[in-house]
Short mmCIF file of C-alpha atoms in Angstrom, two decimals:
data_model
loop_
_atom_site.label_atom_id
_atom_site.label_comp_id
_atom_site.label_asym_id
_atom_site.label_seq_id
_atom_site.Cartn_x
_atom_site.Cartn_y
_atom_site.Cartn_z
CA UNK A 1193 0.00 0.00 0.00
CA UNK A 1194 1.33 3.46 -0.90
CA UNK A 1195 1.74 6.45 1.40
CA UNK A 1196 -1.35 8.38 2.50
CA UNK A 1197 0.44 11.52 1.30
CA UNK A 1198 -0.60 10.60 -2.26
CA UNK A 1199 -4.21 11.51 -1.36
CA UNK A 1200 -3.58 15.23 -0.63
CA UNK A 1201 -1.31 15.30 -3.68
CA UNK A 1202 -4.15 13.95 -5.83
CA UNK A 1203 -6.47 16.52 -4.24
CA UNK A 1204 -4.02 19.32 -5.03
CA UNK A 1205 -3.56 18.26 -8.67
CA UNK A 1206 -7.33 17.96 -9.14
CA UNK A 1207 -7.88 21.37 -7.58
CA UNK A 1208 -5.26 22.94 -9.87
CA UNK A 1209 -6.97 21.35 -12.88
CA UNK A 1210 -10.31 22.88 -11.89
CA UNK A 1211 -8.66 26.26 -11.33
CA UNK A 1212 -7.04 26.15 -14.77
CA UNK A 1213 -10.41 25.34 -16.35
CA UNK A 1214 -12.14 28.16 -14.47
CA UNK A 1215 -9.64 30.88 -15.40
CA UNK A 1216 -9.64 29.83 -19.05
CA UNK A 1217 -13.41 29.93 -19.45
CA UNK A 1218 -14.17 31.32 -22.93
CA UNK A 1219 -15.20 34.96 -23.16
CA UNK A 1220 -18.94 35.49 -23.12
CA UNK A 1221 -20.66 38.89 -23.22
CA UNK A 1222 -22.65 39.78 -20.13
CA UNK A 1223 -21.56 36.80 -18.03
CA UNK A 1224 -20.51 37.24 -14.41
CA UNK A 1225 -17.55 34.94 -13.78
CA UNK A 1226 -17.74 35.54 -10.03
CA UNK A 1227 -20.60 33.01 -9.96
CA UNK A 1228 -18.18 30.25 -11.03
CA UNK A 1229 -17.75 28.53 -7.66
CA UNK A 1230 -19.22 25.63 -5.72
CA UNK A 1231 -22.62 26.91 -4.51
CA UNK A 1232 -23.23 27.27 -0.78
CA UNK A 1233 -26.84 28.48 -0.88
CA UNK A 1234 -29.83 28.83 -3.19
CA UNK A 1235 -28.67 32.12 -4.69
CA UNK A 1236 -25.24 30.68 -5.52
CA UNK A 1237 -26.91 27.68 -7.11
CA UNK A 1238 -29.17 29.72 -9.39
CA UNK A 1239 -26.32 32.09 -10.32
CA UNK A 1240 -24.03 29.20 -11.25
CA UNK A 1241 -26.76 27.47 -13.26
CA UNK A 1242 -27.50 30.71 -15.14
CA UNK A 1243 -23.81 31.30 -15.88
CA UNK A 1244 -23.22 27.78 -17.22
CA UNK A 1245 -26.40 27.92 -19.30
CA UNK A 1246 -25.12 31.09 -20.99
CA UNK A 1247 -21.79 29.48 -21.78
CA UNK A 1248 -23.36 26.19 -22.84
CA UNK A 1249 -25.06 27.72 -25.87
CA UNK A 1250 -21.71 28.49 -27.55
CA UNK A 1251 -19.23 26.33 -25.63
CA UNK A 1252 -20.99 23.06 -24.92
CA UNK A 1253 -17.82 20.92 -24.91
CA UNK A 1254 -16.01 23.22 -22.50
CA UNK A 1255 -18.97 23.44 -20.11
CA UNK A 1256 -19.31 19.64 -20.19
CA UNK A 1257 -15.60 19.23 -19.39
CA UNK A 1258 -15.82 21.74 -16.55
CA UNK A 1259 -18.98 20.20 -15.12
CA UNK A 1260 -17.70 16.59 -15.30
CA UNK A 1261 -14.36 17.57 -13.76
CA UNK A 1262 -16.03 19.39 -10.86
CA UNK A 1263 -18.53 16.57 -10.31
CA UNK A 1264 -15.81 13.88 -10.25
CA UNK A 1265 -13.74 16.05 -7.90
CA UNK A 1266 -16.58 16.31 -5.39
CA UNK A 1267 -17.42 12.60 -5.62
CA UNK A 1268 -13.83 11.37 -5.43
CA UNK A 1269 -12.99 13.37 -2.31
CA UNK A 1270 -16.47 13.09 -0.71
CA UNK A 1271 -17.05 16.86 -0.63
CA UNK A 1272 -20.61 17.77 0.44
CA UNK A 1273 -22.61 20.56 -1.14
CA UNK A 1274 -25.52 21.53 -3.38
CA UNK A 1275 -23.56 21.38 -6.65
CA UNK A 1276 -25.42 18.17 -7.56
CA UNK A 1277 -28.60 20.14 -8.32
CA UNK A 1278 -26.87 22.14 -11.07
CA UNK A 1279 -26.91 19.08 -13.34
CA UNK A 1280 -30.70 19.11 -13.73
CA UNK A 1281 -30.83 22.87 -14.18
CA UNK A 1282 -28.04 22.80 -16.75
CA UNK A 1283 -28.83 19.79 -18.94
CA UNK A 1284 -32.46 18.95 -18.24
CA UNK A 1285 -33.71 15.80 -16.55
CA UNK A 1286 -33.32 13.18 -19.28
CA UNK A 1287 -29.80 14.20 -20.28
CA UNK A 1288 -28.58 14.93 -16.78
CA UNK A 1289 -29.93 11.75 -15.15
CA UNK A 1290 -27.78 9.17 -17.02
CA UNK A 1291 -24.80 11.55 -16.93
CA UNK A 1292 -25.14 12.07 -13.18
CA UNK A 1293 -25.54 8.33 -12.54
CA UNK A 1294 -22.40 7.54 -14.53
CA UNK A 1295 -20.34 10.33 -12.95
CA UNK A 1296 -21.49 9.30 -9.48
CA UNK A 1297 -20.34 5.73 -10.10
CA UNK A 1298 -17.02 6.85 -11.61
CA UNK A 1299 -16.33 9.31 -8.78
CA UNK A 1300 -17.20 6.76 -6.11
CA UNK A 1301 -14.91 4.23 -7.81
CA UNK A 1302 -12.06 6.77 -7.76
CA UNK A 1303 -12.68 7.14 -4.02
CA UNK A 1304 -12.65 3.33 -3.72
CA UNK A 1305 -9.29 3.13 -5.53
CA UNK A 1306 -7.72 5.90 -3.41
CA UNK A 1307 -8.75 3.98 -0.31
CA UNK A 1308 -7.53 0.66 -1.71
CA UNK A 1309 -4.05 1.88 -2.57
CA UNK A 1310 -3.42 4.57 0.03
CA UNK A 1311 -5.93 4.53 2.89
CA UNK A 1312 -6.98 1.04 3.98
CA UNK A 1313 -4.93 0.97 7.20
CA UNK A 1314 -6.22 4.41 8.21
CA UNK A 1315 -9.87 3.47 7.70
CA UNK A 1316 -9.33 0.37 9.86
CA UNK A 1317 -7.52 2.45 12.50
CA UNK A 1318 -10.05 5.27 12.84
CA UNK A 1319 -13.30 3.33 12.19
CA UNK A 1320 -12.64 -0.16 13.62
CA UNK A 1321 -16.17 -0.81 14.92
CA UNK A 1322 -17.87 0.30 11.68
CA UNK A 1323 -15.48 -1.80 9.61
CA UNK A 1324 -16.11 -4.89 11.75
CA UNK A 1325 -19.87 -4.36 11.59
CA UNK A 1326 -19.86 -4.02 7.80
CA UNK A 1327 -17.45 -6.94 7.38
CA UNK A 1328 -19.86 -9.23 9.22
CA UNK A 1329 -22.78 -8.10 7.06
CA UNK A 1330 -20.81 -8.64 3.85
CA UNK A 1331 -19.73 -12.11 5.01
CA UNK A 1332 -23.31 -13.05 5.95
CA UNK A 1333 -24.56 -11.98 2.49
CA UNK A 1334 -21.70 -13.24 0.34
CA UNK A 1335 -24.04 -15.55 -1.60
CA UNK A 1336 -26.07 -12.50 -2.76
CA UNK A 1337 -23.42 -9.80 -2.47
CA UNK A 1338 -24.57 -7.63 -5.38
CA UNK A 1339 -28.13 -7.38 -4.06
CA UNK A 1340 -26.77 -6.61 -0.60
CA UNK A 1341 -24.66 -3.79 -2.04
CA UNK A 1342 -27.76 -2.41 -3.77
CA UNK A 1343 -29.62 -2.61 -0.48
CA UNK A 1344 -26.84 -0.61 1.24
CA UNK A 1345 -27.20 2.18 -1.30
CA UNK A 1346 -30.98 2.32 -1.10
CA UNK A 1347 -31.17 1.82 2.69
CA UNK A 1348 -27.72 2.83 3.92
CA UNK A 1349 -26.44 1.41 7.21
CA UNK A 1350 -23.51 3.82 6.87
CA UNK A 1351 -22.97 7.05 4.88
CA UNK A 1352 -22.12 6.62 1.20
CA UNK A 1353 -18.68 8.18 1.66
CA UNK A 1354 -17.81 5.55 4.27
CA UNK A 1355 -19.07 2.72 2.06
CA UNK A 1356 -16.88 4.02 -0.76
CA UNK A 1357 -13.79 4.07 1.44
CA UNK A 1358 -14.48 0.84 3.32
CA UNK A 1359 -15.42 -1.37 0.37
CA UNK A 1360 -11.80 -2.29 -0.53
CA UNK A 1361 -11.29 -3.43 3.08
CA UNK A 1362 -14.45 -5.53 2.85
CA UNK A 1363 -13.07 -7.23 -0.29
CA UNK A 1364 -15.91 -5.97 -2.45
CA UNK A 1365 -14.86 -6.50 -6.10
CA UNK A 1366 -14.50 -3.20 -7.93
CA UNK A 1367 -16.86 -4.22 -10.76
CA UNK A 1368 -19.66 -5.07 -8.30
CA UNK A 1369 -18.96 -1.86 -6.42
CA UNK A 1370 -19.24 0.22 -9.60
CA UNK A 1371 -22.50 -1.41 -10.71
CA UNK A 1372 -24.06 -1.18 -7.25
CA UNK A 1373 -23.36 2.56 -7.10
CA UNK A 1374 -24.54 3.09 -10.69
CA UNK A 1375 -27.85 1.31 -10.10
CA UNK A 1376 -28.35 1.77 -6.37
CA UNK A 1377 -28.02 5.56 -6.42
CA UNK A 1378 -30.25 6.05 -9.46
CA UNK A 1379 -33.28 6.98 -7.31
CA UNK A 1380 -31.22 9.57 -5.41
CA UNK A 1381 -29.76 10.97 -8.64
CA UNK A 1382 -33.19 11.13 -10.23
CA UNK A 1383 -34.57 13.13 -7.30
CA UNK A 1384 -31.62 15.54 -7.35
CA UNK A 1385 -31.68 16.03 -11.13
CA UNK A 1386 -35.42 16.55 -11.34
CA UNK A 1387 -35.42 18.83 -8.31
CA UNK A 1388 -32.55 20.86 -9.78
CA UNK A 1389 -34.45 21.19 -13.04
CA UNK A 1390 -37.48 22.48 -11.18
CA UNK A 1391 -35.51 24.84 -8.94
CA UNK A 1392 -33.88 26.46 -11.97
CA UNK A 1393 -37.32 27.82 -12.84
CA UNK A 1394 -37.92 29.22 -9.34
CA UNK A 1395 -36.73 32.74 -8.54
CA UNK A 1396 -36.84 32.46 -4.73
CA UNK A 1397 -37.15 29.88 -1.96
CA UNK A 1398 -40.80 30.87 -1.49
CA UNK A 1399 -41.51 29.27 -4.86
CA UNK A 1400 -40.59 25.85 -3.51
CA UNK A 1401 -43.58 25.74 -1.20
CA UNK A 1402 -46.32 26.24 -3.77
CA UNK A 1403 -48.92 23.51 -4.18
CA UNK A 1404 -47.79 22.67 -7.73
CA UNK A 1405 -44.13 22.33 -6.77
CA UNK A 1406 -44.95 20.27 -3.69
CA UNK A 1407 -47.04 17.83 -5.74
CA UNK A 1408 -44.25 17.48 -8.30
CA UNK A 1409 -41.68 16.76 -5.60
CA UNK A 1410 -44.02 14.21 -4.03
CA UNK A 1411 -44.41 12.47 -7.41
CA UNK A 1412 -40.64 12.43 -7.93
CA UNK A 1413 -40.07 10.87 -4.52
CA UNK A 1414 -42.76 8.24 -5.13
CA UNK A 1415 -41.23 7.12 -8.44
CA UNK A 1416 -37.72 7.08 -6.96
CA UNK A 1417 -38.85 4.87 -4.06
CA UNK A 1418 -40.02 2.02 -6.31
CA UNK A 1419 -36.57 0.38 -6.75
CA UNK A 1420 -36.10 0.54 -2.98
CA UNK A 1421 -39.38 -1.25 -2.37
CA UNK A 1422 -38.31 -3.98 -4.80
CA UNK A 1423 -34.95 -4.49 -3.06
CA UNK A 1424 -36.65 -4.39 0.33
CA UNK A 1425 -38.97 -7.19 -0.81
CA UNK A 1426 -35.96 -9.20 -1.94
CA UNK A 1427 -34.31 -8.60 1.44
CA UNK A 1428 -37.06 -10.49 3.23
CA UNK A 1429 -36.15 -13.70 1.47
CA UNK A 1430 -32.43 -13.50 0.66
CA UNK A 1431 -30.57 -10.81 2.60
CA UNK A 1432 -29.41 -10.89 6.22
CA UNK A 1433 -29.47 -7.29 7.40
CA UNK A 1434 -30.79 -7.45 10.95
#
């Protein structure tokens, strides 16, 4: 296993890459480049979505590169934030949904690989009880491991960032890990993308609480819960999660 110092080095290189992309954004009349940052609130989110929409009309490839790089950066290093909602506002639901699902799986797999090569001993050192708990669950469900991994994403026993980092320690094969994230987080990604698409049309937070918006959000959540109900039904007969 390599030194843990490779992780901050990878973080630094990735951050420099994003900075280079941001300062070389093509010129666009009337655009406010100060909005080009990870959003911390609703106003930042709408400003960033508006900026990228303006650039997208003439610089689609560059905006796609910038968006994918930022998304993978946040997923790889488990950085929280509301940036995920920009995808729906920027590309629309049916383009953003498969893109977000793929980028989520790729970013999580990068996190998995960083942990596998540079961080396994540290995860075991700082989270021994969680690792032991998850190891027992994986061992108990080895005969239906893929369905158990899906269950963990739909009904997490631990945060997703911890599952990403701990999976190499649990001897979860990388191909099963990738597929379980791709499929298991589809409901979550669908909710975020569709919500982001809706929020891009709202000018203030007061617009979220209208009857029409509330009904739409309820419908989105209902559709997204269907895969979870299916896996939960499967759990009753095949998975050991108690």
